[in-house]
XYZ file of C-alpha atoms in Angstrom:
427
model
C 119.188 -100.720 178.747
C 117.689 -97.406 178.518
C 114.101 -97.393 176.472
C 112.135 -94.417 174.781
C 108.621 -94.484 175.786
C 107.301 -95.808 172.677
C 109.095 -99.085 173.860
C 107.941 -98.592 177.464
C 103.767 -98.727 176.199
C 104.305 -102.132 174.779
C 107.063 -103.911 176.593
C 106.849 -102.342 180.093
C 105.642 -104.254 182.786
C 105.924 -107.482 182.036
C 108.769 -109.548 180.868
C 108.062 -113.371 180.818
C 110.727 -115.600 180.963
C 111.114 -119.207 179.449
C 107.614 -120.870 178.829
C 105.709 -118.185 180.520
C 102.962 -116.245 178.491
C 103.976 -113.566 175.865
C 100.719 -111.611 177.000
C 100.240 -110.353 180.589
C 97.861 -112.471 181.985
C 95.035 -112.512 184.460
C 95.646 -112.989 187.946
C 91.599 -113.435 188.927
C 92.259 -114.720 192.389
C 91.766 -113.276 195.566
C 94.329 -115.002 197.515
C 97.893 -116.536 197.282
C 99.167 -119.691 198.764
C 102.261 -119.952 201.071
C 104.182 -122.892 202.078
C 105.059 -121.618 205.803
C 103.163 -119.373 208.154
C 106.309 -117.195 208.882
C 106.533 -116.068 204.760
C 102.954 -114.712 205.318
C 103.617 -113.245 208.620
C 106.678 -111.455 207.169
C 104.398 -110.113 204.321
C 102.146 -108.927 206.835
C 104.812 -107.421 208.637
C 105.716 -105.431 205.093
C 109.376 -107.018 205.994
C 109.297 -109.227 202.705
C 107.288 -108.521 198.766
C 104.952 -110.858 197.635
C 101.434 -111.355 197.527
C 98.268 -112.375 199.989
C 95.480 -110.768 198.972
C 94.466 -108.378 195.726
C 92.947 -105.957 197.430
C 96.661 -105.205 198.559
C 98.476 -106.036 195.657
C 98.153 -108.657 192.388
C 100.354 -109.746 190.140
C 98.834 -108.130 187.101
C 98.081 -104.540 188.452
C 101.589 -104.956 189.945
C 102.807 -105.094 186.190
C 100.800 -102.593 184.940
C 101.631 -99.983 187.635
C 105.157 -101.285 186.909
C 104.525 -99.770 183.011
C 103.137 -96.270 184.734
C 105.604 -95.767 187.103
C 108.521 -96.736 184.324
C 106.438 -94.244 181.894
C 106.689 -91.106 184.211
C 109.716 -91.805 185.758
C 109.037 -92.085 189.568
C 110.223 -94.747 192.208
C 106.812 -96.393 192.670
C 103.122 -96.329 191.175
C 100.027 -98.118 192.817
C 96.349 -98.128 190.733
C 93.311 -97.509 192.048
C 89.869 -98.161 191.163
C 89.228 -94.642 189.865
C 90.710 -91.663 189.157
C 88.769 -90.262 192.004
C 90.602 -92.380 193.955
C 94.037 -92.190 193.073
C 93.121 -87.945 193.991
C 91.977 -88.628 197.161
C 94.652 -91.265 198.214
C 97.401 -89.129 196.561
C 96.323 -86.263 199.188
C 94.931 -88.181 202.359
C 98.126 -89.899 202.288
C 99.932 -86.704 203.492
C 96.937 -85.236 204.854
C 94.486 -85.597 208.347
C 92.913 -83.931 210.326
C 93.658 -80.016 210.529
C 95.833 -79.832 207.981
C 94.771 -77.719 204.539
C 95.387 -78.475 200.892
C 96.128 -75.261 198.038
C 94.409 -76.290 194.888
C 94.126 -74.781 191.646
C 90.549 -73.376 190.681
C 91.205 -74.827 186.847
C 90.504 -78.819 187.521
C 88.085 -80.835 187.138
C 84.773 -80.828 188.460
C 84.837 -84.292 190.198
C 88.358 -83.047 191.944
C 86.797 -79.815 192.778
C 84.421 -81.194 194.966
C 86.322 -83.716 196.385
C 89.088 -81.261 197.650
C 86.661 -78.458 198.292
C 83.528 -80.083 199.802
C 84.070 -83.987 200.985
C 87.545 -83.421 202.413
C 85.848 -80.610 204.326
C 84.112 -82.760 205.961
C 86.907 -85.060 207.161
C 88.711 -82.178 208.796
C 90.380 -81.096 205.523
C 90.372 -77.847 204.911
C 91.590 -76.571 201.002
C 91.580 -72.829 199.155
C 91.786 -72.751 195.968
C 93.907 -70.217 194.081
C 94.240 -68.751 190.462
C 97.218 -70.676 188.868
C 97.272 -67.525 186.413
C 97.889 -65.107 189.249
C 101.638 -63.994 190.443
C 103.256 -66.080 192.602
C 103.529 -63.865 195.414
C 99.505 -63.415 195.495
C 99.461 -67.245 195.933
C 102.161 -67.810 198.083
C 100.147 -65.523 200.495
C 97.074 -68.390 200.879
C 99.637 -70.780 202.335
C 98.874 -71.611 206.107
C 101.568 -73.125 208.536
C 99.089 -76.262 208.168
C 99.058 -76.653 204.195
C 100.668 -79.539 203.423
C 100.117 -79.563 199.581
C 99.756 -78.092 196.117
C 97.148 -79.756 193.391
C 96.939 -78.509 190.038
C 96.148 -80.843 186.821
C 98.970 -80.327 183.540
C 96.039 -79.168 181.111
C 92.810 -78.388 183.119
C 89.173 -80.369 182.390
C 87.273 -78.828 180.643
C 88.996 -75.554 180.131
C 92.412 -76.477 178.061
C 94.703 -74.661 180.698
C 98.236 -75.493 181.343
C 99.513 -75.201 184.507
C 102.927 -73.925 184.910
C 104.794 -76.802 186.972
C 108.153 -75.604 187.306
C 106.890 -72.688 188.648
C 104.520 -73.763 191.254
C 107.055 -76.629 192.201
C 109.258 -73.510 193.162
C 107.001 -71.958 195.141
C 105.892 -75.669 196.773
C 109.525 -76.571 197.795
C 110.218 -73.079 199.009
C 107.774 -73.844 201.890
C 108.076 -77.075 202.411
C 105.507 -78.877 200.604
C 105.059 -81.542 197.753
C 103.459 -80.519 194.045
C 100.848 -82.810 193.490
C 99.856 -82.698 189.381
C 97.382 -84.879 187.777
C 98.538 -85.710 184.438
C 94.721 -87.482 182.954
C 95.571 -85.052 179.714
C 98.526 -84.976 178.919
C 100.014 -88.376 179.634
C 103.272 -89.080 180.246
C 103.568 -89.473 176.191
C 103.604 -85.402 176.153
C 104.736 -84.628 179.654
C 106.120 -85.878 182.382
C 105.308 -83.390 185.255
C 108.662 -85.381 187.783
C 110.934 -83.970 185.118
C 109.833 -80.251 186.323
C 109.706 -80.674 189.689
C 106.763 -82.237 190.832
C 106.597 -84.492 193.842
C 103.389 -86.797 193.037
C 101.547 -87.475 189.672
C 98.095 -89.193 189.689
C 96.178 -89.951 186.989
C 92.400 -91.429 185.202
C 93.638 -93.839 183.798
C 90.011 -94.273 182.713
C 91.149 -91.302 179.938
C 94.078 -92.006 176.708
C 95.616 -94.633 179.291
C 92.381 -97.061 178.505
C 91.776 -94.709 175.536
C 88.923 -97.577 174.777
C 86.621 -96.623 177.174
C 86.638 -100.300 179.191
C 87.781 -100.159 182.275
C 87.506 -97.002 185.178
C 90.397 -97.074 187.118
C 93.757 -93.935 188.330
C 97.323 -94.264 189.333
C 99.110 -92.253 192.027
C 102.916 -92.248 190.816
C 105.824 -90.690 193.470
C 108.410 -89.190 192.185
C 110.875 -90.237 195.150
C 112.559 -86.911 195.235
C 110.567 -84.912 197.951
C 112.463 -85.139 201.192
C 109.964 -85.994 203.709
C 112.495 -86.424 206.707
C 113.656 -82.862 205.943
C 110.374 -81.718 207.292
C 109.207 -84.161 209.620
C 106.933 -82.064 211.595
C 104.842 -81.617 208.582
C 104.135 -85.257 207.280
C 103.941 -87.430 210.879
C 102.511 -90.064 209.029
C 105.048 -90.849 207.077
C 108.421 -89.983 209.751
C 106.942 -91.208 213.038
C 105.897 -94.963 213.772
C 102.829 -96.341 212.938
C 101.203 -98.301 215.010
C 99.481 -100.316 213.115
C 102.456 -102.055 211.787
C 104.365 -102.511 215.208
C 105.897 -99.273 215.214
C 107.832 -99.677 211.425
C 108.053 -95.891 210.315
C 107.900 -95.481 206.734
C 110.625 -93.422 205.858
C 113.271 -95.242 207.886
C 112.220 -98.547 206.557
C 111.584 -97.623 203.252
C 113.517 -94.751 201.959
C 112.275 -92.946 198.859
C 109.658 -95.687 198.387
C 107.924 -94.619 201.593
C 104.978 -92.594 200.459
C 103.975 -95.200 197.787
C 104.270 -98.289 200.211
C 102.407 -95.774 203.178
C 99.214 -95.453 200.396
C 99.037 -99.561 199.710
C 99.536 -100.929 203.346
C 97.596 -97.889 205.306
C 95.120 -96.423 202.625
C 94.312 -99.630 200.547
C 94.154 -101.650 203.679
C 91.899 -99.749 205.446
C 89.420 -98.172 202.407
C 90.275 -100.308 199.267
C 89.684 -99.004 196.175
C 92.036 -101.250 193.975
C 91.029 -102.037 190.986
C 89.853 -105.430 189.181
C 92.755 -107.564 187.541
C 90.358 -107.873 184.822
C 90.167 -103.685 184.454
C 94.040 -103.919 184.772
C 94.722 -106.135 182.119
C 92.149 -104.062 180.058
C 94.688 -100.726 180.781
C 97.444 -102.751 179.609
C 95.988 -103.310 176.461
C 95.492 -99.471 176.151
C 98.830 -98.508 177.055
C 100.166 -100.379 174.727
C 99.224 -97.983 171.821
C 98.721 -94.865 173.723
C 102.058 -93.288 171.722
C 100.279 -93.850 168.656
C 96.354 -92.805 169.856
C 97.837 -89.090 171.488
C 99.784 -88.308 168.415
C 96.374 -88.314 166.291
C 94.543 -87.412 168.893
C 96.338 -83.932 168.977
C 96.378 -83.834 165.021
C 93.078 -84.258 164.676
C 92.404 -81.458 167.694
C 94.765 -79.416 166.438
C 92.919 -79.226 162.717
C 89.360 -78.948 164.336
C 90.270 -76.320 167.179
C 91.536 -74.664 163.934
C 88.330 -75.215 161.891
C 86.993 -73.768 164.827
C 88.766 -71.211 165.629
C 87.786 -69.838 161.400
C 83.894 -70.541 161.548
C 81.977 -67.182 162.164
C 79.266 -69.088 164.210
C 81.887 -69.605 166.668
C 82.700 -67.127 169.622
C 85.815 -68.376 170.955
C 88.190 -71.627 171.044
C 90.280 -72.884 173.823
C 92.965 -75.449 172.855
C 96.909 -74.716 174.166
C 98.399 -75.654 170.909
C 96.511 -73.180 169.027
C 99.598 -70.358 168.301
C 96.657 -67.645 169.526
C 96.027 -69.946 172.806
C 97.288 -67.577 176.375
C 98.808 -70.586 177.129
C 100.675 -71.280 174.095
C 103.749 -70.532 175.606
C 104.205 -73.082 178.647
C 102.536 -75.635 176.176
C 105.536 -74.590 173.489
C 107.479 -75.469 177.067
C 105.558 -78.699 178.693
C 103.579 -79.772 175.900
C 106.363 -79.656 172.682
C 104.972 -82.285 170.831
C 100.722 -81.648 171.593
C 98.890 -81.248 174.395
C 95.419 -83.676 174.361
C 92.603 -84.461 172.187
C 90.444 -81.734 173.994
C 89.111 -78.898 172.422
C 86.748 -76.506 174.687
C 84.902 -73.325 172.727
C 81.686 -71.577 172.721
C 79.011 -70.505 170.015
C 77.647 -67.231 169.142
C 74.142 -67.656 170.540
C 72.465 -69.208 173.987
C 73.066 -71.961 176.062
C 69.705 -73.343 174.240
C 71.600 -73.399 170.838
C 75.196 -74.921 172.056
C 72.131 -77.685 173.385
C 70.754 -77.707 170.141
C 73.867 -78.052 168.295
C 75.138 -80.813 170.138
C 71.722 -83.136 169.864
C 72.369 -82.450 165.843
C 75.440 -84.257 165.775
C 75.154 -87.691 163.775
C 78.230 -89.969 165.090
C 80.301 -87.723 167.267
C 78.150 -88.804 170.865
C 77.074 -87.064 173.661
C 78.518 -88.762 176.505
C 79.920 -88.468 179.955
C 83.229 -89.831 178.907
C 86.058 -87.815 177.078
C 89.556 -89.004 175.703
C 89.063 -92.458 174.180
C 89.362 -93.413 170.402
C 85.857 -91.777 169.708
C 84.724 -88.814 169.635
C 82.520 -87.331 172.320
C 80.785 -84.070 173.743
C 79.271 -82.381 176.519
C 78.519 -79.199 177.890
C 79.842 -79.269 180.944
C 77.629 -76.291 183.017
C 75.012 -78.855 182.355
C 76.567 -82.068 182.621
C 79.754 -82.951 184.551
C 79.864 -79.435 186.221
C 76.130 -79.411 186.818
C 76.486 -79.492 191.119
C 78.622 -75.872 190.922
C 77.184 -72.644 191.282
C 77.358 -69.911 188.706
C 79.901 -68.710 190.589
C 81.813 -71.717 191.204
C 82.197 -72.411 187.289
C 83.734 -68.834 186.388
C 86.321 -69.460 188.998
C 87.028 -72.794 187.624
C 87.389 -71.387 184.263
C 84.401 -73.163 182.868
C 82.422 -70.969 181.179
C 78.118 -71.208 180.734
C 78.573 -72.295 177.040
C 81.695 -74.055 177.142
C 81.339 -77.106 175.017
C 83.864 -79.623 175.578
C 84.833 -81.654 172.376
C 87.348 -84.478 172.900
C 88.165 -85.798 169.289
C 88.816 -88.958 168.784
C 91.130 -90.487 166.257
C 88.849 -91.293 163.608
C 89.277 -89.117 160.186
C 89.582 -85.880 161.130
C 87.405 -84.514 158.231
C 84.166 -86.724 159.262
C 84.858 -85.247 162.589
C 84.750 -81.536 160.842
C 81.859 -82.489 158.247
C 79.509 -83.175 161.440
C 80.589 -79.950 163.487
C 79.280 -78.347 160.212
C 76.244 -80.007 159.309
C 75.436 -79.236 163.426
C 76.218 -75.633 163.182
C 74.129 -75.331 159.902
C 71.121 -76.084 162.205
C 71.492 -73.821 164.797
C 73.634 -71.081 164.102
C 73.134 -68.378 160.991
């Protein structure tokens, strides 16, 4: 039958059957034994499922990605050992040499680079475009050789939301798959497949975890882009590959052929899949990740207001704020809350939003953001640091932009040590 998503966190995945454990358990083994040569050939051949080695597949990340993909809806989900990861896969599985890649400017810092310096380097060319601008103005930066569009549901740091139906338009109009990382939102208050998007990565290393124990991402497909409709574009996935004796994905797989392509081509050949152990440990998350992002975006939603009131603060940044620009496609993605982020800026220097932040008793200063605790950085200084002045602006990430993620602990601690802070710095 049918289950809401509540039911999906805890009893996704896994279902044991007589005798076996209740819990998921820990596959910690490298290797799987077979009883015949030809079962492992045929596994090696991709012409039966099972498993031979974890770098591949295991049992337990097979369950958890089972959870994911079952959570957003698609056909298929593989993890990966970062979030990094799951970007990079997500677009080199699609991508090669002298192709290009249309990103939005309002993502992550980590993702920024990645797209618009590393992949560079390998061939990949990307632009990145104003996902606030008309349609038409960014319809003009695609090339005959783009073969994507990136954006992320709710930007890091900046609190953006990214219109998907719109830009899934303007992908499929051309050809092309919407690729949307979904770290923010979770599939708990959106699901990007159900507005047209092609591909959905995450960190799960964000409210997935939400504990702040494992590092790990998932790429999810949706298994509704066409890819034999434009063959010419994605080779890769419509011609043979000759590394598995000619088998060509889409024939032999159907919708599932993007998902399998990423585990038998890009696993194989660069890893990146993640520990059983740091699976099981994302299970454990998901599990209550419906409860944690409901008070997650209560608590936000009181402090961005607290915020938003103070004198000693210039400006606030949170979607679900009614005064937010982007109120209205939250209202429309985000109906029931948007994340646990809050970005704003004080009235003062760069040396005071410092200053501020090193007065904080138990909310932390840390790299991390969106697990049970509360945390804060500034991101021009910290996860943003390698960008230009320039480079920041057009990411939407302003010099004193302080990123807040609150955590779910009582929201009037949370407010009590904003205060205290501000009472030190700002008059």
């Amino acid at each position: 039958m049918k289950k809401n998503l509540d039911t999906i966190c805890i009893q996704g995945g896994w279902t044991p059957t007589n005798g076996e454990a209740r819990v998921l358990p820990i596959y910690q083994s490298t290797t799987f034994k077979y009883d015949t040569s030809e079962h492992m050939a045929e596994l090696f051949d991709l012409k039966a499922e099972g498993y031979f080695y974890t770098r591949l597949a295991n049992p337990t990340t097979d369950a958890v990605a089972a959870k994911i993909n079952a959570l957003e809806g698609g056909v298929g989900c593989v993890l990966t050992s970062s979030g990094q990861a799951a970007n990079l896969f997500a677009v080199m599985n699609i991508c090669e040499k002298g192709t290009h890649v249309l990103a939005s400017k309002q993502i992550y810092g980590g993702t920024f680079n990645l797209l618009g310096t590393t992949l560079p380097k390998w061939g990949v060319e990307c632009t990145f475009f104003d996902p606030d601008a008309p349609s038409e103005e960014v319809e003009k930066l695609i090339r005959p050789n783009t073969r994507c569009i990136f954006g992320e549901t709710i930007s890091n740091p900046g609190g953006n939301v990214f219109d998907i139906e719109r830009f899934a338009r303007l992908a499929h109009a051309h050809g092309l798959p919407l690729i949307v990382d979904n770290t923010f939102a979770t599939p708990i208050n959106c699901r990007p497949i159900e507005w047209g998007c092609d591909i959905v990565t995450h960190s799960t290393t964000k409210y997935m975890d939400g504990h702040a124990t494992q590092v790990g991402g998932a790429i999810i497909d949706s298994g509704n882009f066409d890819w034999e409709a434009h063959g010419d574009l994605f080779p890769g996935l419509t011609t043979p590959d000759e590394s598995y004796h000619g088998l060509t994905y889409t024939k032999n797989f159907g919708k599932k052929a993007y998902i399998t392509k990423i585990v038998s081509q890009l696993m194989r050949d660069l890893g990146s899949s993640p520990s059983p152990m740091n699976s099981f440990l994302l299970n454990m998350g998901l599990e209550t990740l419906h409860l944690r992002m409901e008070r997650h975006c209560s608590n936000a939603t009181k402090v961005a207001t607290f915020l938003q009131e103070d004198p000693r603060v210039a400006w606030v940044s949170y979607p679900s704020l009614p005064t937010s620009k982007y109120y209205p496609l939250a209202r429309k993605y985000l109906p029931n809350g948007s994340c646990g982020v809050v970005a704003f800026g004080l009235k003062g220097t760069r040396e005071d939003a410092i200053k501020f932040m090193d007065n904080l008793e138990f909310i932390a200063i840390a790299t991390h953001v969106a697990d049970a605790r509360t945390c804060i950085l500034h991101p021009a200084s910290h996860t943003h640091r390698q960008m230009s002045d320039e480079q920041l602006l057009e990411a939407g990430v302003a010099p004193d932009l302080i990123r807040l993620s609150v955590g779910i602990e009582n929201p009037e601690d949370i407010i009590n040590d904003i205060k205290q802070a501000l009472s030190k710095v700002v008059k």
